[in-house]
mmCIF file of C-alpha atoms in Angstrom:
data_model
loop_
_atom_site.group_PDB
_atom_site.id
_atom_site.type_symbol
_atom_site.label_atom_id
_atom_site.label_comp_id
_atom_site.label_asym_id
_atom_site.label_seq_id
_atom_site.Cartn_x
_atom_site.Cartn_y
_atom_site.Cartn_z
ATOM 1 C CA UNK A 1 14.839 -3.954 0.603
ATOM 2 C CA UNK A 2 11.074 -3.057 0.327
ATOM 3 C CA UNK A 3 9.881 -3.110 -3.342
ATOM 4 C CA UNK A 4 9.296 0.917 -3.805
ATOM 5 C CA UNK A 5 10.401 2.342 -7.314
ATOM 6 C CA UNK A 6 10.004 5.979 -7.703
ATOM 7 C CA UNK A 7 10.219 7.683 -11.271
ATOM 8 C CA UNK A 8 11.467 9.661 -12.603
ATOM 9 C CA UNK A 9 14.611 9.667 -10.425
ATOM 10 C CA UNK A 10 15.795 12.805 -11.703
ATOM 11 C CA UNK A 11 13.878 15.527 -13.761
ATOM 12 C CA UNK A 12 14.531 19.627 -14.721
ATOM 13 C CA UNK A 13 11.531 21.475 -15.553
ATOM 14 C CA UNK A 14 10.425 24.743 -16.350
ATOM 15 C CA UNK A 15 8.265 27.067 -13.928
ATOM 16 C CA UNK A 16 4.634 26.810 -14.835
ATOM 17 C CA UNK A 17 4.676 23.219 -16.633
ATOM 18 C CA UNK A 18 2.657 20.308 -15.015
ATOM 19 C CA UNK A 19 5.117 17.475 -13.151
ATOM 20 C CA UNK A 20 3.948 14.360 -12.342
ATOM 21 C CA UNK A 21 6.231 11.832 -9.890
ATOM 22 C CA UNK A 22 5.125 8.124 -9.671
ATOM 23 C CA UNK A 23 5.697 5.886 -6.590
ATOM 24 C CA UNK A 24 5.177 1.990 -7.254
ATOM 25 C CA UNK A 25 5.159 -0.423 -4.376
ATOM 26 C CA UNK A 26 5.419 -4.403 -4.589
ATOM 27 C CA UNK A 27 4.540 -4.706 -0.974
ATOM 28 C CA UNK A 28 0.663 -4.482 -0.945
ATOM 29 C CA UNK A 29 1.318 -2.008 2.150
ATOM 30 C CA UNK A 30 -1.869 -0.068 2.859
ATOM 31 C CA UNK A 31 -0.490 3.532 3.674
ATOM 32 C CA UNK A 32 1.836 5.371 1.148
ATOM 33 C CA UNK A 33 3.579 8.980 1.736
ATOM 34 C CA UNK A 34 4.902 11.487 -0.278
ATOM 35 C CA UNK A 35 7.648 13.869 1.605
ATOM 36 C CA UNK A 36 9.993 16.676 0.327
ATOM 37 C CA UNK A 37 13.086 17.074 1.689
ATOM 38 C CA UNK A 38 15.036 19.975 1.803
ATOM 39 C CA UNK A 39 17.981 21.533 3.542
ATOM 40 C CA UNK A 40 17.146 22.650 6.961
ATOM 41 C CA UNK A 41 13.584 21.389 7.075
ATOM 42 C CA UNK A 42 14.392 17.570 7.245
ATOM 43 C CA UNK A 43 11.505 15.320 5.804
ATOM 44 C CA UNK A 44 8.083 17.171 5.464
ATOM 45 C CA UNK A 45 4.703 15.481 4.641
ATOM 46 C CA UNK A 46 3.202 16.405 1.739
ATOM 47 C CA UNK A 47 0.142 14.056 1.013
ATOM 48 C CA UNK A 48 -0.595 10.509 2.394
ATOM 49 C CA UNK A 49 -2.905 7.955 1.314
ATOM 50 C CA UNK A 50 -4.567 4.981 3.708
ATOM 51 C CA UNK A 51 -6.379 3.119 0.693
ATOM 52 C CA UNK A 52 -7.438 3.273 -2.627
ATOM 53 C CA UNK A 53 -8.718 6.492 -3.397
ATOM 54 C CA UNK A 54 -8.605 7.695 0.199
ATOM 55 C CA UNK A 55 -5.922 10.601 0.677
ATOM 56 C CA UNK A 56 -5.286 13.421 3.169
ATOM 57 C CA UNK A 57 -3.146 16.293 3.315
ATOM 58 C CA UNK A 58 0.544 16.667 5.240
ATOM 59 C CA UNK A 59 1.897 20.069 6.692
ATOM 60 C CA UNK A 60 3.044 21.281 2.997
ATOM 61 C CA UNK A 61 0.341 20.216 0.592
ATOM 62 C CA UNK A 62 -0.388 23.892 -1.377
ATOM 63 C CA UNK A 63 0.507 23.127 -4.831
ATOM 64 C CA UNK A 64 0.215 19.647 -4.856
ATOM 65 C CA UNK A 65 -2.327 17.311 -5.354
ATOM 66 C CA UNK A 66 -2.088 13.429 -5.345
ATOM 67 C CA UNK A 67 -4.195 10.045 -6.442
ATOM 68 C CA UNK A 68 -4.280 6.923 -5.727
ATOM 69 C CA UNK A 69 -6.529 4.404 -8.302
ATOM 70 C CA UNK A 70 -4.225 1.113 -7.340
ATOM 71 C CA UNK A 71 -2.995 0.065 -4.344
ATOM 72 C CA UNK A 72 0.328 -0.229 -5.779
ATOM 73 C CA UNK A 73 0.605 3.300 -7.286
ATOM 74 C CA UNK A 74 0.637 6.962 -5.892
ATOM 75 C CA UNK A 75 1.152 9.691 -8.104
ATOM 76 C CA UNK A 76 2.111 13.472 -6.925
ATOM 77 C CA UNK A 77 1.389 16.274 -9.276
ATOM 78 C CA UNK A 78 2.654 19.683 -9.367
ATOM 79 C CA UNK A 79 -0.295 21.237 -11.338
ATOM 80 C CA UNK A 80 2.141 24.552 -12.234
ATOM 81 C CA UNK A 81 5.889 23.920 -10.887
ATOM 82 C CA UNK A 82 6.984 26.801 -9.016
ATOM 83 C CA UNK A 83 10.964 27.263 -8.452
ATOM 84 C CA UNK A 84 9.775 26.818 -4.529
ATOM 85 C CA UNK A 85 8.803 23.244 -5.279
ATOM 86 C CA UNK A 86 12.862 22.548 -6.109
ATOM 87 C CA UNK A 87 13.444 19.584 -3.888
ATOM 88 C CA UNK A 88 14.258 16.121 -3.258
ATOM 89 C CA UNK A 89 10.824 13.901 -3.031
ATOM 90 C CA UNK A 90 10.496 10.475 -1.357
ATOM 91 C CA UNK A 91 7.998 8.195 -1.313
ATOM 92 C CA UNK A 92 7.235 6.173 1.687
ATOM 93 C CA UNK A 93 5.044 2.939 2.531
ATOM 94 C CA UNK A 94 4.113 1.331 5.533
ATOM 95 C CA UNK A 95 1.393 -1.227 6.722
ATOM 96 C CA UNK A 96 -1.148 -0.294 9.598
ATOM 97 C CA UNK A 97 -0.480 0.058 12.990
ATOM 98 C CA UNK A 98 2.938 0.984 14.633
ATOM 99 C CA UNK A 99 5.123 -0.271 11.554
ATOM 100 C CA UNK A 100 7.994 1.938 10.273
ATOM 101 C CA UNK A 101 7.711 3.614 6.983
ATOM 102 C CA UNK A 102 10.314 2.292 4.063
ATOM 103 C CA UNK A 103 11.451 4.718 1.708
ATOM 104 C CA UNK A 104 11.998 4.991 -1.718
ATOM 105 C CA UNK A 105 15.446 6.518 -3.248
ATOM 106 C CA UNK A 106 13.885 9.943 -3.884
ATOM 107 C CA UNK A 107 13.281 12.242 -7.212
ATOM 108 C CA UNK A 108 15.670 14.743 -7.515
ATOM 109 C CA UNK A 109 12.910 17.552 -9.202
ATOM 110 C CA UNK A 110 14.400 20.990 -10.345
ATOM 111 C CA UNK A 111 12.183 23.728 -11.687
ATOM 112 C CA UNK A 112 13.908 26.481 -13.535
ATOM 113 C CA UNK B 1 2.497 20.693 14.585
ATOM 114 C CA UNK B 2 5.128 19.797 17.186
ATOM 115 C CA UNK B 3 8.429 18.741 16.116
ATOM 116 C CA UNK B 4 11.206 16.667 16.807
ATOM 117 C CA UNK B 5 14.359 18.739 17.493
ATOM 118 C CA UNK B 6 15.052 21.917 15.452
ATOM 119 C CA UNK B 7 18.862 21.947 13.948
ATOM 120 C CA UNK B 8 20.979 19.570 12.047
ATOM 121 C CA UNK B 9 23.809 18.650 14.312
ATOM 122 C CA UNK B 10 26.659 17.104 13.443
ATOM 123 C CA UNK B 11 28.950 14.281 15.474
ATOM 124 C CA UNK B 12 32.464 13.199 14.409
ATOM 125 C CA UNK B 13 33.755 9.925 15.959
ATOM 126 C CA UNK B 14 36.782 7.872 15.878
ATOM 127 C CA UNK B 15 36.382 4.564 14.121
ATOM 128 C CA UNK B 16 36.378 1.951 16.539
ATOM 129 C CA UNK B 17 34.719 4.049 18.927
ATOM 130 C CA UNK B 18 30.891 3.985 20.332
ATOM 131 C CA UNK B 19 28.654 7.039 18.970
ATOM 132 C CA UNK B 20 25.515 8.443 20.685
ATOM 133 C CA UNK B 21 23.333 10.407 18.883
ATOM 134 C CA UNK B 22 20.542 11.726 20.922
ATOM 135 C CA UNK B 23 17.009 13.181 19.920
ATOM 136 C CA UNK B 24 14.387 15.077 21.787
ATOM 137 C CA UNK B 25 10.879 14.959 21.196
ATOM 138 C CA UNK B 26 7.832 16.983 22.385
ATOM 139 C CA UNK B 27 4.548 15.091 21.965
ATOM 140 C CA UNK B 28 3.498 13.399 24.837
ATOM 141 C CA UNK B 29 1.247 11.025 23.333
ATOM 142 C CA UNK B 30 3.793 9.346 20.899
ATOM 143 C CA UNK B 31 4.178 5.786 21.492
ATOM 144 C CA UNK B 32 6.453 4.668 18.909
ATOM 145 C CA UNK B 33 9.984 5.913 17.683
ATOM 146 C CA UNK B 34 11.885 5.147 14.506
ATOM 147 C CA UNK B 35 15.492 5.336 13.905
ATOM 148 C CA UNK B 36 16.606 5.881 10.183
ATOM 149 C CA UNK B 37 19.856 6.437 8.704
ATOM 150 C CA UNK B 38 20.472 8.106 5.424
ATOM 151 C CA UNK B 39 23.395 7.669 2.999
ATOM 152 C CA UNK B 40 24.089 10.464 0.513
ATOM 153 C CA UNK B 41 21.666 10.151 -2.494
ATOM 154 C CA UNK B 42 19.727 7.277 -1.065
ATOM 155 C CA UNK B 43 15.893 7.424 0.941
ATOM 156 C CA UNK B 44 16.223 6.862 4.527
ATOM 157 C CA UNK B 45 16.874 3.242 6.037
ATOM 158 C CA UNK B 46 15.254 1.991 8.994
ATOM 159 C CA UNK B 47 17.378 1.179 11.511
ATOM 160 C CA UNK B 48 15.621 0.027 14.665
ATOM 161 C CA UNK B 49 12.235 1.055 16.457
ATOM 162 C CA UNK B 50 10.858 1.021 19.967
ATOM 163 C CA UNK B 51 7.797 1.379 21.621
ATOM 164 C CA UNK B 52 6.617 3.066 24.400
ATOM 165 C CA UNK B 53 6.309 0.143 26.758
ATOM 166 C CA UNK B 54 9.876 -0.481 26.548
ATOM 167 C CA UNK B 55 13.177 1.648 27.608
ATOM 168 C CA UNK B 56 15.842 -0.082 25.520
ATOM 169 C CA UNK B 57 15.868 -2.495 22.603
ATOM 170 C CA UNK B 58 18.891 -4.140 21.064
ATOM 171 C CA UNK B 59 19.861 -5.063 17.537
ATOM 172 C CA UNK B 60 22.896 -5.446 15.928
ATOM 173 C CA UNK B 61 25.616 -3.332 16.815
ATOM 174 C CA UNK B 62 22.898 -0.601 17.658
ATOM 175 C CA UNK B 63 20.623 -0.062 20.740
ATOM 176 C CA UNK B 64 18.284 2.570 21.301
ATOM 177 C CA UNK B 65 17.084 3.850 24.538
ATOM 178 C CA UNK B 66 13.998 5.686 25.715
ATOM 179 C CA UNK B 67 13.159 7.849 28.742
ATOM 180 C CA UNK B 68 9.527 8.990 28.747
ATOM 181 C CA UNK B 69 10.102 11.016 31.838
ATOM 182 C CA UNK B 70 12.185 13.662 29.580
ATOM 183 C CA UNK B 71 11.150 13.002 26.221
ATOM 184 C CA UNK B 72 14.662 11.902 25.412
ATOM 185 C CA UNK B 73 15.442 9.218 22.667
ATOM 186 C CA UNK B 74 19.147 8.169 22.098
ATOM 187 C CA UNK B 75 20.708 5.585 19.045
ATOM 188 C CA UNK B 76 24.050 3.956 20.359
ATOM 189 C CA UNK B 77 26.118 2.441 17.499
ATOM 190 C CA UNK B 78 28.904 0.111 18.654
ATOM 191 C CA UNK B 79 32.260 -0.266 17.474
ATOM 192 C CA UNK B 80 31.678 2.822 14.426
ATOM 193 C CA UNK B 81 32.648 2.052 11.021
ATOM 194 C CA UNK B 82 33.236 4.139 8.207
ATOM 195 C CA UNK B 83 30.212 2.938 6.748
ATOM 196 C CA UNK B 84 28.082 4.483 9.293
ATOM 197 C CA UNK B 85 28.670 7.627 8.344
ATOM 198 C CA UNK B 86 25.348 9.338 7.250
ATOM 199 C CA UNK B 87 22.795 11.539 8.277
ATOM 200 C CA UNK B 88 20.676 9.944 11.303
ATOM 201 C CA UNK B 89 16.910 10.807 11.804
ATOM 202 C CA UNK B 90 14.404 9.528 14.876
ATOM 203 C CA UNK B 91 10.991 9.653 14.324
ATOM 204 C CA UNK B 92 7.910 9.525 16.492
ATOM 205 C CA UNK B 93 4.530 8.330 16.029
ATOM 206 C CA UNK B 94 0.879 8.258 17.918
ATOM 207 C CA UNK B 95 -1.158 4.962 17.698
ATOM 208 C CA UNK B 96 -4.120 7.422 16.528
ATOM 209 C CA UNK B 97 -2.404 9.037 14.216
ATOM 210 C CA UNK B 98 -1.489 8.266 10.884
ATOM 211 C CA UNK B 99 1.471 10.334 10.211
ATOM 212 C CA UNK B 100 5.176 10.276 11.509
ATOM 213 C CA UNK B 101 6.928 13.184 12.802
ATOM 214 C CA UNK B 102 10.576 13.352 11.474
ATOM 215 C CA UNK B 103 13.170 15.494 13.248
ATOM 216 C CA UNK B 104 16.048 17.269 11.100
ATOM 217 C CA UNK B 105 18.604 14.740 11.639
ATOM 218 C CA UNK B 106 22.043 14.511 13.028
ATOM 219 C CA UNK B 107 25.131 14.147 10.628
ATOM 220 C CA UNK B 108 27.511 11.230 11.774
ATOM 221 C CA UNK B 109 31.120 11.397 10.132
ATOM 222 C CA UNK B 110 33.129 8.301 11.021
ATOM 223 C CA UNK B 111 37.080 9.493 11.221
ATOM 224 C CA UNK B 112 39.348 6.408 9.931
#
């Protein structure tokens, strides 16, 4: 399995609080992605990174920010969490070109 | 944006039979296709991929077929086993595009 670690694996927090999810890889892959997965919507891209300090938005980026200061770490931040951001969040990595993405095991986030 | 599939269909198969999971894609520029398997509580796991210059690719017990004329992709699983029970996602990517588009998935249930 690809060396991808997501932390925390589970989190419960309250509306309005900031939340940061971490994705750590040991594969030295250039690309890193954050997705959310909700029933009826499949996997939706939030943000992705194509290198250190290089990031771009996905289809559901509102309310989220990301940072990548090192190749191995990609952080997803919810500045002020809302109940609509309750979801399962997955990190993925890939190499350049036509290569598959490899996923972490997810973070289950509940916002009350 | 363009999407792969709309609803999450389900497929029930008797153990030992062959399974066929179908996927329609809409982006004619897509030239790389991937199948993932997602078990409960885990992240999607890469199964097999195919590039647009091929129409068939085989792996261990799995075969992917690509029909570019009708924009259709299928995953065939031979001698389906209970461990194959999961949600299966197809995904598409274009060379000129950093992002992967995921379908909503098909739930496969294997009857012992």
